[in-house]
Each structure stands twice: as structure tokens, then as C-alpha cells.
């Protein structure tokens, strides 16, 4: 068996998120102002016809203001804001049957549900951010390839910027997992129940909120993503497909044009890594055990 490794005890992994993760962590009770009632119409004028001269057929209109006694509007006093319970909503959709009640107010969403991002390609491969972090909180962030030689690496703390709500974050990242698995997983894996969840008042300078404060126009999310891997090294991919910018259908899987984050690239890197540093591990068997069978002929052909 190959020798196993673990990160040093004095090394901790911290995660910063500029806005609360989409999905289950984004669902929590809020107070919103009640929608104002339709404004009262302004005082109208009732036109009375008055003859000009006794025998004249020409008429002219003389307006008279309608008073409250005539059924008009009274002088309105100062209005006070009224508040009602509501729920913070997420665009992430339920996996499988839609169990969201979609009732007004706090009954709009169901909680502790697995969700996927709408418009992000294959539903089963585009889980919400809350679900991805919850998975890390059990399996670790080291990834499937490194799990052959590295013990799980868990996030020690997560710092969230906008829309921070501790109860919702704890439920989404820790609580709902423990509810389904009250006992420890066994083996090397465990539920990271000690995850520290903390807020910050610092505004991410490149986030939507900071950009909107500087711009006079409304902003919308870009259809492209910048993937940083090394200092000064990055690539641009389409957010919905993961295809590298500039790649075509014929070249999207070629080594020079494919994304460094696609399964083909990860599988190739895993094969090279294991062959170089752990020759006793058969990379084919390891990748097969991870169920990455789609591109295996390409890995080893």
C-alpha cells in the first residue's frame, strides 16, 4: 500500500466568500416593507355646465373642486412603514421533484434541500454552492485524485460577506448533514462539525455591491469565468459550459485548448502525478474507483 500523507497540524484552510453561497444557505427569514397600497387619486374636478346668456346655446365649463364631503380624498397624513415576515430567496432549483411550496412570504422555499444552479449545463453536475461546500465538509477539499495518498483536508473556518445569516449557513453546511448521518462516517472521513462560520464587514472591492456603488448603470453577471491557478496564470471559460474561450467543438478536448478544470485535464494530471511520485499505485484502478470512466480511453489510449 502507498504511504499516506496529511497536512501539518499547524496548517489550517480558511475559505472567504464575498456573498453567502447560493442554495440552502441563502434561505432565511427576513423583514421586508409591505408593498404600499395603490395611491389615492388626486382631487378631481367636477365640471358644471353654465349657460352664457338666457337664449345662448353656447356652454362653458366651470370647474369645482370635489371636497371630502362630496366623496373626494381627504388630506393625507404622514404614512408609517409597515413590515412583514418574508424569506430570502435563491435562484437555485430543487434536485428531483420541486418541493418548494412557493407560497407568499416565509412559506416560499423548503429548506435542507439539494439544489442545482439554473442555466449551468447538466443539472446533476452543477450543484449549488451550498451543496458543494457541504460536500467538502465531509469529503474534504483535497479532491478525488489526491485522496489516494492524502487524508481529508477540511476547511477550518469560512468568512462570509454580504447576506450573512449564521443559522442558515450552519444548517446548510453542517446541520442538515448531521440530521441524515447522526453517526460519524467511519474510516478517514467525518462530518466537520467544528467548522467556524464568521461574518465580515469588509466589502469585496471587485464584488457586485462595490461595482454598483461606482457605476450609474445596473450590472448583470458575466457569462464568462476567470479561473486562476498560479500567480499570473489564468484562463477564461464560458460559465454555462466550462469550455475555454476560443475553443471549438472540434478542439475543445485537445490539450492546448481544453480547460485546465475539465475532467480530462484533471485525469491526465492525476495519472502523471501518481506515475511520478507513487508508481506502486495503478492510476487506472484508482480513477476507475472514482467512477471517472467517461474519458478513461483517452487517459490510457
PDB file of C-alpha atoms in Angstrom:
ATOM      1  CA  UNK A   1       0.000   0.000   0.000  1.00  0.00           C
ATOM      2  CA  UNK A   2       1.150   3.521  -0.728  1.00  0.00           C
ATOM      3  CA  UNK A   3       2.281   5.724   2.087  1.00  0.00           C
ATOM      4  CA  UNK A   4      -0.377   8.230   3.124  1.00  0.00           C
ATOM      5  CA  UNK A   5       0.148  11.900   3.892  1.00  0.00           C
ATOM      6  CA  UNK A   6      -1.677  14.605   5.841  1.00  0.00           C
ATOM      7  CA  UNK A   7      -1.266  18.348   6.174  1.00  0.00           C
ATOM      8  CA  UNK A   8       0.625  19.522   9.233  1.00  0.00           C
ATOM      9  CA  UNK A   9      -1.396  20.247  12.348  1.00  0.00           C
ATOM     10  CA  UNK A  10      -0.277  23.880  12.366  1.00  0.00           C
ATOM     11  CA  UNK A  11      -1.651  24.440   8.836  1.00  0.00           C
ATOM     12  CA  UNK A  12      -5.308  25.422   8.505  1.00  0.00           C
ATOM     13  CA  UNK A  13      -7.507  26.084   5.491  1.00  0.00           C
ATOM     14  CA  UNK A  14      -9.713  29.190   5.522  1.00  0.00           C
ATOM     15  CA  UNK A  15     -12.422  29.998   2.972  1.00  0.00           C
ATOM     16  CA  UNK A  16     -13.619  33.508   2.124  1.00  0.00           C
ATOM     17  CA  UNK A  17     -16.891  34.054   0.245  1.00  0.00           C
ATOM     18  CA  UNK A  18     -17.912  37.594  -0.721  1.00  0.00           C
ATOM     19  CA  UNK A  19     -21.624  36.705  -0.645  1.00  0.00           C
ATOM     20  CA  UNK A  20     -23.484  33.901   1.096  1.00  0.00           C
ATOM     21  CA  UNK A  21     -23.428  30.705  -1.015  1.00  0.00           C
ATOM     22  CA  UNK A  22     -26.406  30.151  -3.285  1.00  0.00           C
ATOM     23  CA  UNK A  23     -28.802  27.359  -2.459  1.00  0.00           C
ATOM     24  CA  UNK A  24     -29.825  26.336   1.055  1.00  0.00           C
ATOM     25  CA  UNK A  25     -27.551  28.842   2.844  1.00  0.00           C
ATOM     26  CA  UNK A  26     -29.374  31.692   1.088  1.00  0.00           C
ATOM     27  CA  UNK A  27     -32.779  30.772   2.524  1.00  0.00           C
ATOM     28  CA  UNK A  28     -33.583  32.548   5.779  1.00  0.00           C
ATOM     29  CA  UNK A  29     -36.292  34.719   7.281  1.00  0.00           C
ATOM     30  CA  UNK A  30     -36.124  38.460   6.651  1.00  0.00           C
ATOM     31  CA  UNK A  31     -38.248  41.517   7.355  1.00  0.00           C
ATOM     32  CA  UNK A  32     -39.464  43.441   4.339  1.00  0.00           C
ATOM     33  CA  UNK A  33     -41.561  46.550   3.956  1.00  0.00           C
ATOM     34  CA  UNK A  34     -45.116  45.866   2.994  1.00  0.00           C
ATOM     35  CA  UNK A  35     -45.954  46.866  -0.510  1.00  0.00           C
ATOM     36  CA  UNK A  36     -47.653  50.254  -0.437  1.00  0.00           C
ATOM     37  CA  UNK A  37     -51.280  50.312  -1.311  1.00  0.00           C
ATOM     38  CA  UNK A  38     -52.216  51.896  -4.588  1.00  0.00           C
ATOM     39  CA  UNK A  39     -52.011  55.658  -4.092  1.00  0.00           C
ATOM     40  CA  UNK A  40     -55.256  57.619  -3.757  1.00  0.00           C
ATOM     41  CA  UNK A  41     -56.117  59.552  -6.877  1.00  0.00           C
ATOM     42  CA  UNK A  42     -55.549  63.287  -6.673  1.00  0.00           C
ATOM     43  CA  UNK A  43     -58.555  65.575  -6.098  1.00  0.00           C
ATOM     44  CA  UNK A  44     -60.645  65.579  -9.217  1.00  0.00           C
ATOM     45  CA  UNK A  45     -62.805  68.343 -10.577  1.00  0.00           C
ATOM     46  CA  UNK A  46     -66.444  68.067 -11.414  1.00  0.00           C
ATOM     47  CA  UNK A  47     -67.406  70.175 -14.330  1.00  0.00           C
ATOM     48  CA  UNK A  48     -70.673  72.063 -14.177  1.00  0.00           C
ATOM     49  CA  UNK A  49     -72.135  73.479 -17.306  1.00  0.00           C
ATOM     50  CA  UNK A  50     -73.235  77.112 -17.204  1.00  0.00           C
ATOM     51  CA  UNK A  51     -75.199  78.872 -19.840  1.00  0.00           C
ATOM     52  CA  UNK A  52     -73.860  82.088 -21.257  1.00  0.00           C
ATOM     53  CA  UNK A  53     -76.927  84.138 -21.682  1.00  0.00           C
ATOM     54  CA  UNK A  54     -80.501  83.017 -21.425  1.00  0.00           C
ATOM     55  CA  UNK A  55     -81.014  82.202 -25.067  1.00  0.00           C
ATOM     56  CA  UNK A  56     -77.456  81.221 -25.937  1.00  0.00           C
ATOM     57  CA  UNK A  57     -76.730  77.640 -26.934  1.00  0.00           C
ATOM     58  CA  UNK A  58     -73.030  78.099 -26.176  1.00  0.00           C
ATOM     59  CA  UNK A  59     -71.944  76.462 -22.919  1.00  0.00           C
ATOM     60  CA  UNK A  60     -68.755  76.745 -20.975  1.00  0.00           C
ATOM     61  CA  UNK A  61     -67.330  74.609 -18.156  1.00  0.00           C
ATOM     62  CA  UNK A  62     -66.704  75.932 -14.666  1.00  0.00           C
ATOM     63  CA  UNK A  63     -64.631  73.517 -12.578  1.00  0.00           C
ATOM     64  CA  UNK A  64     -65.446  72.961  -8.929  1.00  0.00           C
ATOM     65  CA  UNK A  65     -63.118  71.052  -6.623  1.00  0.00           C
ATOM     66  CA  UNK A  66     -64.676  67.956  -5.125  1.00  0.00           C
ATOM     67  CA  UNK A  67     -64.399  68.015  -1.346  1.00  0.00           C
ATOM     68  CA  UNK A  68     -64.305  65.129   1.072  1.00  0.00           C
ATOM     69  CA  UNK A  69     -67.995  65.592   1.729  1.00  0.00           C
ATOM     70  CA  UNK A  70     -68.624  65.002  -1.985  1.00  0.00           C
ATOM     71  CA  UNK A  71     -66.728  61.708  -1.888  1.00  0.00           C
ATOM     72  CA  UNK A  72     -63.264  63.010  -2.679  1.00  0.00           C
ATOM     73  CA  UNK A  73     -59.973  62.401  -0.867  1.00  0.00           C
ATOM     74  CA  UNK A  74     -59.094  63.873   2.452  1.00  0.00           C
ATOM     75  CA  UNK A  75     -55.757  65.390   3.214  1.00  0.00           C
ATOM     76  CA  UNK A  76     -53.379  62.503   3.820  1.00  0.00           C
ATOM     77  CA  UNK A  77     -51.213  62.469   6.893  1.00  0.00           C
ATOM     78  CA  UNK A  78     -47.695  61.089   7.201  1.00  0.00           C
ATOM     79  CA  UNK A  79     -47.522  57.380   6.401  1.00  0.00           C
ATOM     80  CA  UNK A  80     -45.576  54.921   8.552  1.00  0.00           C
ATOM     81  CA  UNK A  81     -43.652  51.973   7.136  1.00  0.00           C
ATOM     82  CA  UNK A  82     -45.184  48.595   7.857  1.00  0.00           C
ATOM     83  CA  UNK A  83     -43.088  45.436   7.950  1.00  0.00           C
ATOM     84  CA  UNK A  84     -43.909  41.801   7.335  1.00  0.00           C
ATOM     85  CA  UNK A  85     -42.113  38.453   7.557  1.00  0.00           C
ATOM     86  CA  UNK A  86     -40.661  37.163   4.316  1.00  0.00           C
ATOM     87  CA  UNK A  87     -37.907  34.812   3.207  1.00  0.00           C
ATOM     88  CA  UNK A  88     -34.661  35.441   1.383  1.00  0.00           C
ATOM     89  CA  UNK A  89     -34.977  33.617  -1.908  1.00  0.00           C
ATOM     90  CA  UNK A  90     -32.493  31.726  -4.042  1.00  0.00           C
ATOM     91  CA  UNK A  91     -32.463  31.062  -7.756  1.00  0.00           C
ATOM     92  CA  UNK A  92     -31.148  27.530  -7.226  1.00  0.00           C
ATOM     93  CA  UNK A  93     -33.763  24.930  -8.150  1.00  0.00           C
ATOM     94  CA  UNK A  94     -34.619  21.700  -6.315  1.00  0.00           C
ATOM     95  CA  UNK A  95     -32.972  18.499  -7.499  1.00  0.00           C
ATOM     96  CA  UNK A  96     -35.610  15.982  -8.429  1.00  0.00           C
ATOM     97  CA  UNK A  97     -39.213  16.893  -7.568  1.00  0.00           C
ATOM     98  CA  UNK A  98     -39.829  20.559  -6.868  1.00  0.00           C
ATOM     99  CA  UNK A  99     -40.720  20.591  -3.173  1.00  0.00           C
ATOM    100  CA  UNK A 100     -40.778  24.379  -2.803  1.00  0.00           C
ATOM    101  CA  UNK A 101     -44.312  25.377  -1.673  1.00  0.00           C
ATOM    102  CA  UNK A 102     -43.955  28.750  -3.434  1.00  0.00           C
ATOM    103  CA  UNK A 103     -46.467  30.290  -1.046  1.00  0.00           C
ATOM    104  CA  UNK A 104     -46.329  34.009  -0.245  1.00  0.00           C
ATOM    105  CA  UNK A 105     -43.942  35.105   2.484  1.00  0.00           C
ATOM    106  CA  UNK A 106     -41.968  32.654   4.608  1.00  0.00           C
ATOM    107  CA  UNK A 107     -43.581  29.601   3.004  1.00  0.00           C
ATOM    108  CA  UNK A 108     -41.997  30.140  -0.405  1.00  0.00           C
ATOM    109  CA  UNK A 109     -38.982  27.796  -0.059  1.00  0.00           C
ATOM    110  CA  UNK A 110     -38.294  24.418   1.519  1.00  0.00           C
ATOM    111  CA  UNK A 111     -35.001  24.149   3.430  1.00  0.00           C
ATOM    112  CA  UNK A 112     -32.295  21.451   3.663  1.00  0.00           C
ATOM    113  CA  UNK A 113     -32.894  20.501   0.010  1.00  0.00           C
ATOM    114  CA  UNK A 114     -30.247  19.712  -2.602  1.00  0.00           C
ATOM    115  CA  UNK A 115     -30.343  22.288  -5.387  1.00  0.00           C
ATOM    116  CA  UNK A 116     -28.683  22.977  -8.723  1.00  0.00           C
ATOM    117  CA  UNK A 117     -27.845  26.201 -10.472  1.00  0.00           C
ATOM    118  CA  UNK A 118     -30.283  27.039 -13.268  1.00  0.00           C
ATOM    119  CA  UNK A 119     -28.768  27.551 -16.684  1.00  0.00           C
ATOM    120  CA  UNK A 120     -25.428  25.989 -15.736  1.00  0.00           C
ATOM    121  CA  UNK A 121     -25.356  22.958 -18.036  1.00  0.00           C
ATOM    122  CA  UNK A 122     -26.081  19.448 -16.760  1.00  0.00           C
ATOM    123  CA  UNK A 123     -28.224  19.712 -13.644  1.00  0.00           C
ATOM    124  CA  UNK A 124     -26.520  16.852 -11.810  1.00  0.00           C
ATOM    125  CA  UNK A 125     -23.064  18.365 -12.412  1.00  0.00           C
ATOM    126  CA  UNK A 126     -23.929  21.935 -11.417  1.00  0.00           C
ATOM    127  CA  UNK A 127     -24.902  21.751  -7.773  1.00  0.00           C
ATOM    128  CA  UNK A 128     -25.443  24.904  -5.754  1.00  0.00           C
ATOM    129  CA  UNK A 129     -22.538  26.420  -3.845  1.00  0.00           C
ATOM    130  CA  UNK A 130     -24.129  25.403  -0.528  1.00  0.00           C
ATOM    131  CA  UNK A 131     -24.160  21.760  -1.630  1.00  0.00           C
ATOM    132  CA  UNK A 132     -20.561  21.876  -2.860  1.00  0.00           C
ATOM    133  CA  UNK A 133     -19.253  23.293   0.417  1.00  0.00           C
ATOM    134  CA  UNK A 134     -21.369  20.788   2.373  1.00  0.00           C
ATOM    135  CA  UNK A 135     -19.699  18.001   0.397  1.00  0.00           C
ATOM    136  CA  UNK A 136     -16.279  19.434   1.238  1.00  0.00           C
ATOM    137  CA  UNK A 137     -17.325  19.418   4.879  1.00  0.00           C
ATOM    138  CA  UNK A 138     -17.440  15.603   4.743  1.00  0.00           C
ATOM    139  CA  UNK A 139     -15.031  14.546   1.989  1.00  0.00           C
ATOM    140  CA  UNK A 140     -12.503  17.380   2.274  1.00  0.00           C
ATOM    141  CA  UNK A 141     -11.198  19.849  -0.292  1.00  0.00           C
ATOM    142  CA  UNK A 142      -8.237  17.758  -1.476  1.00  0.00           C
ATOM    143  CA  UNK A 143     -10.208  16.276  -4.350  1.00  0.00           C
ATOM    144  CA  UNK A 144     -10.763  12.716  -5.501  1.00  0.00           C
ATOM    145  CA  UNK A 145      -7.362  12.292  -7.163  1.00  0.00           C
ATOM    146  CA  UNK A 146      -5.295  13.272  -4.112  1.00  0.00           C
ATOM    147  CA  UNK A 147      -7.481  11.155  -1.844  1.00  0.00           C
ATOM    148  CA  UNK A 148      -5.402   8.153  -2.929  1.00  0.00           C
ATOM    149  CA  UNK A 149      -2.446   9.404  -0.886  1.00  0.00           C
ATOM    150  CA  UNK A 150      -3.697  12.371   1.179  1.00  0.00           C
ATOM    151  CA  UNK A 151      -6.000  12.287   4.190  1.00  0.00           C
ATOM    152  CA  UNK A 152      -9.067  14.567   4.010  1.00  0.00           C
ATOM    153  CA  UNK A 153      -8.309  18.282   4.292  1.00  0.00           C
ATOM    154  CA  UNK A 154     -11.156  20.133   5.984  1.00  0.00           C
ATOM    155  CA  UNK A 155     -11.935  23.854   5.963  1.00  0.00           C
ATOM    156  CA  UNK A 156     -11.245  25.294   9.422  1.00  0.00           C
ATOM    157  CA  UNK A 157     -13.312  28.470   9.018  1.00  0.00           C
ATOM    158  CA  UNK A 158     -15.476  30.231   6.467  1.00  0.00           C
ATOM    159  CA  UNK A 159     -15.876  34.019   6.320  1.00  0.00           C
ATOM    160  CA  UNK A 160     -18.948  35.337   4.506  1.00  0.00           C
ATOM    161  CA  UNK A 161     -19.549  38.910   3.355  1.00  0.00           C
ATOM    162  CA  UNK A 162     -22.971  40.010   2.126  1.00  0.00           C
ATOM    163  CA  UNK A 163     -26.244  38.360   3.230  1.00  0.00           C
ATOM    164  CA  UNK A 164     -24.639  36.640   6.219  1.00  0.00           C
ATOM    165  CA  UNK A 165     -27.038  34.572   8.318  1.00  0.00           C
ATOM    166  CA  UNK A 166     -25.412  32.206  10.796  1.00  0.00           C
ATOM    167  CA  UNK A 167     -28.368  29.845  11.340  1.00  0.00           C
ATOM    168  CA  UNK A 168     -28.916  29.328   7.608  1.00  0.00           C
ATOM    169  CA  UNK A 169     -25.208  28.802   6.940  1.00  0.00           C
ATOM    170  CA  UNK A 170     -24.835  26.303   9.786  1.00  0.00           C
ATOM    171  CA  UNK A 171     -27.940  24.424   8.654  1.00  0.00           C
ATOM    172  CA  UNK A 172     -26.759  24.229   5.043  1.00  0.00           C
ATOM    173  CA  UNK A 173     -23.105  23.338   5.672  1.00  0.00           C
ATOM    174  CA  UNK A 174     -23.277  21.254   8.863  1.00  0.00           C
ATOM    175  CA  UNK A 175     -26.737  20.750  10.354  1.00  0.00           C
ATOM    176  CA  UNK A 176     -28.578  19.037   7.513  1.00  0.00           C
ATOM    177  CA  UNK A 177     -25.732  16.551   7.048  1.00  0.00           C
ATOM    178  CA  UNK A 178     -25.750  15.604  10.720  1.00  0.00           C
ATOM    179  CA  UNK A 179     -29.526  15.206  10.598  1.00  0.00           C
ATOM    180  CA  UNK A 180     -29.198  12.468   7.966  1.00  0.00           C
ATOM    181  CA  UNK A 181     -25.988  10.956   9.354  1.00  0.00           C
ATOM    182  CA  UNK A 182     -26.123  11.263  13.159  1.00  0.00           C
ATOM    183  CA  UNK A 183     -23.185   8.856  13.491  1.00  0.00           C
ATOM    184  CA  UNK A 184     -19.681   9.505  12.201  1.00  0.00           C
ATOM    185  CA  UNK A 185     -18.911   8.282   8.705  1.00  0.00           C
ATOM    186  CA  UNK A 186     -16.108   5.981   9.809  1.00  0.00           C
ATOM    187  CA  UNK A 187     -12.714   5.492   8.231  1.00  0.00           C
ATOM    188  CA  UNK A 188     -10.821   8.619   7.285  1.00  0.00           C
ATOM    189  CA  UNK A 189     -13.923  10.731   6.665  1.00  0.00           C
ATOM    190  CA  UNK A 190     -16.054  12.587   9.180  1.00  0.00           C
ATOM    191  CA  UNK A 191     -18.572  15.402   9.423  1.00  0.00           C
ATOM    192  CA  UNK A 192     -16.632  18.568  10.102  1.00  0.00           C
ATOM    193  CA  UNK A 193     -18.930  19.755  12.895  1.00  0.00           C
ATOM    194  CA  UNK A 194     -16.366  22.240  14.192  1.00  0.00           C
ATOM    195  CA  UNK A 195     -16.498  24.465  11.106  1.00  0.00           C
ATOM    196  CA  UNK A 196     -16.250  28.093  12.227  1.00  0.00           C
ATOM    197  CA  UNK A 197     -18.679  30.424  10.428  1.00  0.00           C
ATOM    198  CA  UNK A 198     -17.945  34.139  10.735  1.00  0.00           C
ATOM    199  CA  UNK A 199     -19.126  37.405   9.114  1.00  0.00           C
ATOM    200  CA  UNK A 200     -17.089  40.341   7.881  1.00  0.00           C
ATOM    201  CA  UNK A 201     -17.995  43.964   7.287  1.00  0.00           C
ATOM    202  CA  UNK A 202     -15.295  44.401   4.661  1.00  0.00           C
ATOM    203  CA  UNK A 203     -16.741  44.805   1.183  1.00  0.00           C
ATOM    204  CA  UNK A 204     -15.113  42.812  -1.599  1.00  0.00           C
ATOM    205  CA  UNK A 205     -13.757  45.575  -3.884  1.00  0.00           C
ATOM    206  CA  UNK A 206     -14.496  43.621  -7.059  1.00  0.00           C
ATOM    207  CA  UNK A 207     -17.950  42.395  -5.982  1.00  0.00           C
ATOM    208  CA  UNK A 208     -21.302  43.439  -7.397  1.00  0.00           C
ATOM    209  CA  UNK A 209     -22.159  45.723  -4.470  1.00  0.00           C
ATOM    210  CA  UNK A 210     -18.912  47.685  -4.746  1.00  0.00           C
ATOM    211  CA  UNK A 211     -19.172  47.917  -8.520  1.00  0.00           C
ATOM    212  CA  UNK A 212     -22.766  49.149  -8.404  1.00  0.00           C
ATOM    213  CA  UNK A 213     -21.718  51.889  -5.979  1.00  0.00           C
ATOM    214  CA  UNK A 214     -19.204  53.106  -8.556  1.00  0.00           C
ATOM    215  CA  UNK A 215     -21.451  52.740 -11.596  1.00  0.00           C
ATOM    216  CA  UNK A 216     -24.536  54.639 -12.674  1.00  0.00           C
ATOM    217  CA  UNK A 217     -25.844  51.633 -14.631  1.00  0.00           C
ATOM    218  CA  UNK A 218     -27.335  48.377 -13.402  1.00  0.00           C
ATOM    219  CA  UNK A 219     -24.944  45.444 -13.565  1.00  0.00           C
ATOM    220  CA  UNK A 220     -25.587  41.821 -14.505  1.00  0.00           C
ATOM    221  CA  UNK A 221     -23.480  38.705 -14.098  1.00  0.00           C
ATOM    222  CA  UNK A 222     -20.996  37.926 -16.846  1.00  0.00           C
ATOM    223  CA  UNK A 223     -21.331  34.808 -18.965  1.00  0.00           C
ATOM    224  CA  UNK A 224     -17.610  34.121 -18.559  1.00  0.00           C
ATOM    225  CA  UNK A 225     -15.457  32.980 -15.653  1.00  0.00           C
ATOM    226  CA  UNK A 226     -11.774  33.657 -14.932  1.00  0.00           C
ATOM    227  CA  UNK A 227     -10.010  30.641 -13.437  1.00  0.00           C
ATOM    228  CA  UNK A 228      -6.819  31.449 -11.519  1.00  0.00           C
ATOM    229  CA  UNK A 229      -4.439  28.549 -10.908  1.00  0.00           C
ATOM    230  CA  UNK A 230      -0.981  30.094 -10.437  1.00  0.00           C
ATOM    231  CA  UNK A 231       0.186  33.663  -9.852  1.00  0.00           C
ATOM    232  CA  UNK A 232      -0.149  35.407 -13.189  1.00  0.00           C
ATOM    233  CA  UNK A 233      -1.679  32.352 -14.899  1.00  0.00           C
ATOM    234  CA  UNK A 234      -5.372  32.255 -15.696  1.00  0.00           C
ATOM    235  CA  UNK A 235      -7.868  31.147 -18.317  1.00  0.00           C
ATOM    236  CA  UNK A 236     -11.311  32.350 -19.374  1.00  0.00           C
ATOM    237  CA  UNK A 237     -14.140  29.844 -19.740  1.00  0.00           C
ATOM    238  CA  UNK A 238     -17.848  30.014 -20.513  1.00  0.00           C
ATOM    239  CA  UNK A 239     -19.758  29.798 -17.248  1.00  0.00           C
ATOM    240  CA  UNK A 240     -22.596  27.648 -18.610  1.00  0.00           C
ATOM    241  CA  UNK A 241     -20.468  25.024 -20.385  1.00  0.00           C
ATOM    242  CA  UNK A 242     -16.981  25.224 -18.866  1.00  0.00           C
ATOM    243  CA  UNK A 243     -15.473  25.386 -22.347  1.00  0.00           C
ATOM    244  CA  UNK A 244     -12.364  27.501 -22.678  1.00  0.00           C
ATOM    245  CA  UNK A 245     -12.830  30.745 -24.572  1.00  0.00           C
ATOM    246  CA  UNK A 246     -11.733  30.355 -28.194  1.00  0.00           C
ATOM    247  CA  UNK A 247     -12.168  26.576 -28.289  1.00  0.00           C
ATOM    248  CA  UNK A 248     -14.425  24.994 -30.900  1.00  0.00           C
ATOM    249  CA  UNK A 249     -16.399  21.761 -30.883  1.00  0.00           C
ATOM    250  CA  UNK A 250     -13.526  20.034 -32.652  1.00  0.00           C
ATOM    251  CA  UNK A 251     -10.740  21.410 -30.422  1.00  0.00           C
ATOM    252  CA  UNK A 252     -12.462  21.682 -27.017  1.00  0.00           C
ATOM    253  CA  UNK A 253     -10.864  18.411 -25.781  1.00  0.00           C
ATOM    254  CA  UNK A 254      -7.432  18.923 -27.274  1.00  0.00           C
ATOM    255  CA  UNK A 255      -4.613  19.514 -24.800  1.00  0.00           C
ATOM    256  CA  UNK A 256      -3.840  23.037 -25.990  1.00  0.00           C
ATOM    257  CA  UNK A 257      -7.422  24.317 -25.980  1.00  0.00           C
ATOM    258  CA  UNK A 258      -9.261  22.372 -23.257  1.00  0.00           C
ATOM    259  CA  UNK A 259      -9.865  23.894 -19.848  1.00  0.00           C
ATOM    260  CA  UNK A 260      -7.467  23.020 -17.046  1.00  0.00           C
ATOM    261  CA  UNK A 261     -10.540  22.404 -14.861  1.00  0.00           C
ATOM    262  CA  UNK A 262     -12.251  19.805 -17.045  1.00  0.00           C
ATOM    263  CA  UNK A 263     -12.264  16.119 -16.040  1.00  0.00           C
ATOM    264  CA  UNK A 264      -9.963  15.213 -18.904  1.00  0.00           C
ATOM    265  CA  UNK A 265      -7.282  17.614 -17.659  1.00  0.00           C
ATOM    266  CA  UNK A 266      -7.718  16.515 -14.042  1.00  0.00           C
ATOM    267  CA  UNK A 267      -7.492  12.856 -15.046  1.00  0.00           C
ATOM    268  CA  UNK A 268      -4.330  13.432 -17.057  1.00  0.00           C
ATOM    269  CA  UNK A 269      -2.744  15.367 -14.177  1.00  0.00           C
ATOM    270  CA  UNK A 270      -3.714  12.602 -11.758  1.00  0.00           C
ATOM    271  CA  UNK A 271      -2.138   9.957 -13.979  1.00  0.00           C
ATOM    272  CA  UNK A 272       1.102  11.939 -14.268  1.00  0.00           C
ATOM    273  CA  UNK A 273       1.197  12.678 -10.545  1.00  0.00           C
ATOM    274  CA  UNK A 274       0.672   9.060  -9.470  1.00  0.00           C
ATOM    275  CA  UNK A 275       3.127   7.633 -12.005  1.00  0.00           C
ATOM    276  CA  UNK A 276       5.816  10.111 -10.952  1.00  0.00           C
ATOM    277  CA  UNK A 277       5.548  10.025  -7.165  1.00  0.00           C
ATOM    278  CA  UNK A 278       3.609   6.843  -6.401  1.00  0.00           C
ATOM    279  CA  UNK A 279       4.482   4.241  -9.023  1.00  0.00           C
ATOM    280  CA  UNK A 280       3.067   1.491  -6.803  1.00  0.00           C
ATOM    281  CA  UNK A 281      -0.452   2.873  -7.358  1.00  0.00           C
ATOM    282  CA  UNK A 282      -2.118   1.876 -10.585  1.00  0.00           C
ATOM    283  CA  UNK A 283      -3.693   5.135 -11.841  1.00  0.00           C
ATOM    284  CA  UNK A 284      -6.156   3.207 -13.978  1.00  0.00           C
ATOM    285  CA  UNK A 285      -7.552   1.331 -10.966  1.00  0.00           C
ATOM    286  CA  UNK A 286      -7.649   4.499  -8.876  1.00  0.00           C
ATOM    287  CA  UNK A 287      -9.520   6.523 -11.485  1.00  0.00           C
ATOM    288  CA  UNK A 288     -11.872   3.627 -12.100  1.00  0.00           C
ATOM    289  CA  UNK A 289     -12.672   3.517  -8.390  1.00  0.00           C
ATOM    290  CA  UNK A 290     -13.586   7.190  -8.576  1.00  0.00           C
ATOM    291  CA  UNK A 291     -16.127   6.425 -11.330  1.00  0.00           C
ATOM    292  CA  UNK A 292     -14.425   8.760 -13.795  1.00  0.00           C
ATOM    293  CA  UNK A 293     -14.996   6.313 -16.622  1.00  0.00           C
ATOM    294  CA  UNK A 294     -16.129   8.719 -19.346  1.00  0.00           C
ATOM    295  CA  UNK A 295     -12.648   9.661 -20.541  1.00  0.00           C
ATOM    296  CA  UNK A 296     -10.665   6.580 -19.487  1.00  0.00           C
ATOM    297  CA  UNK A 297      -9.905   5.533 -23.074  1.00  0.00           C
ATOM    298  CA  UNK A 298      -8.393   8.974 -23.631  1.00  0.00           C
ATOM    299  CA  UNK A 299      -6.318   8.753 -20.436  1.00  0.00           C
ATOM    300  CA  UNK A 300      -4.727   5.463 -21.267  1.00  0.00           C
ATOM    301  CA  UNK A 301      -5.177   5.077 -25.008  1.00  0.00           C
TER     302      UNK A 301
END
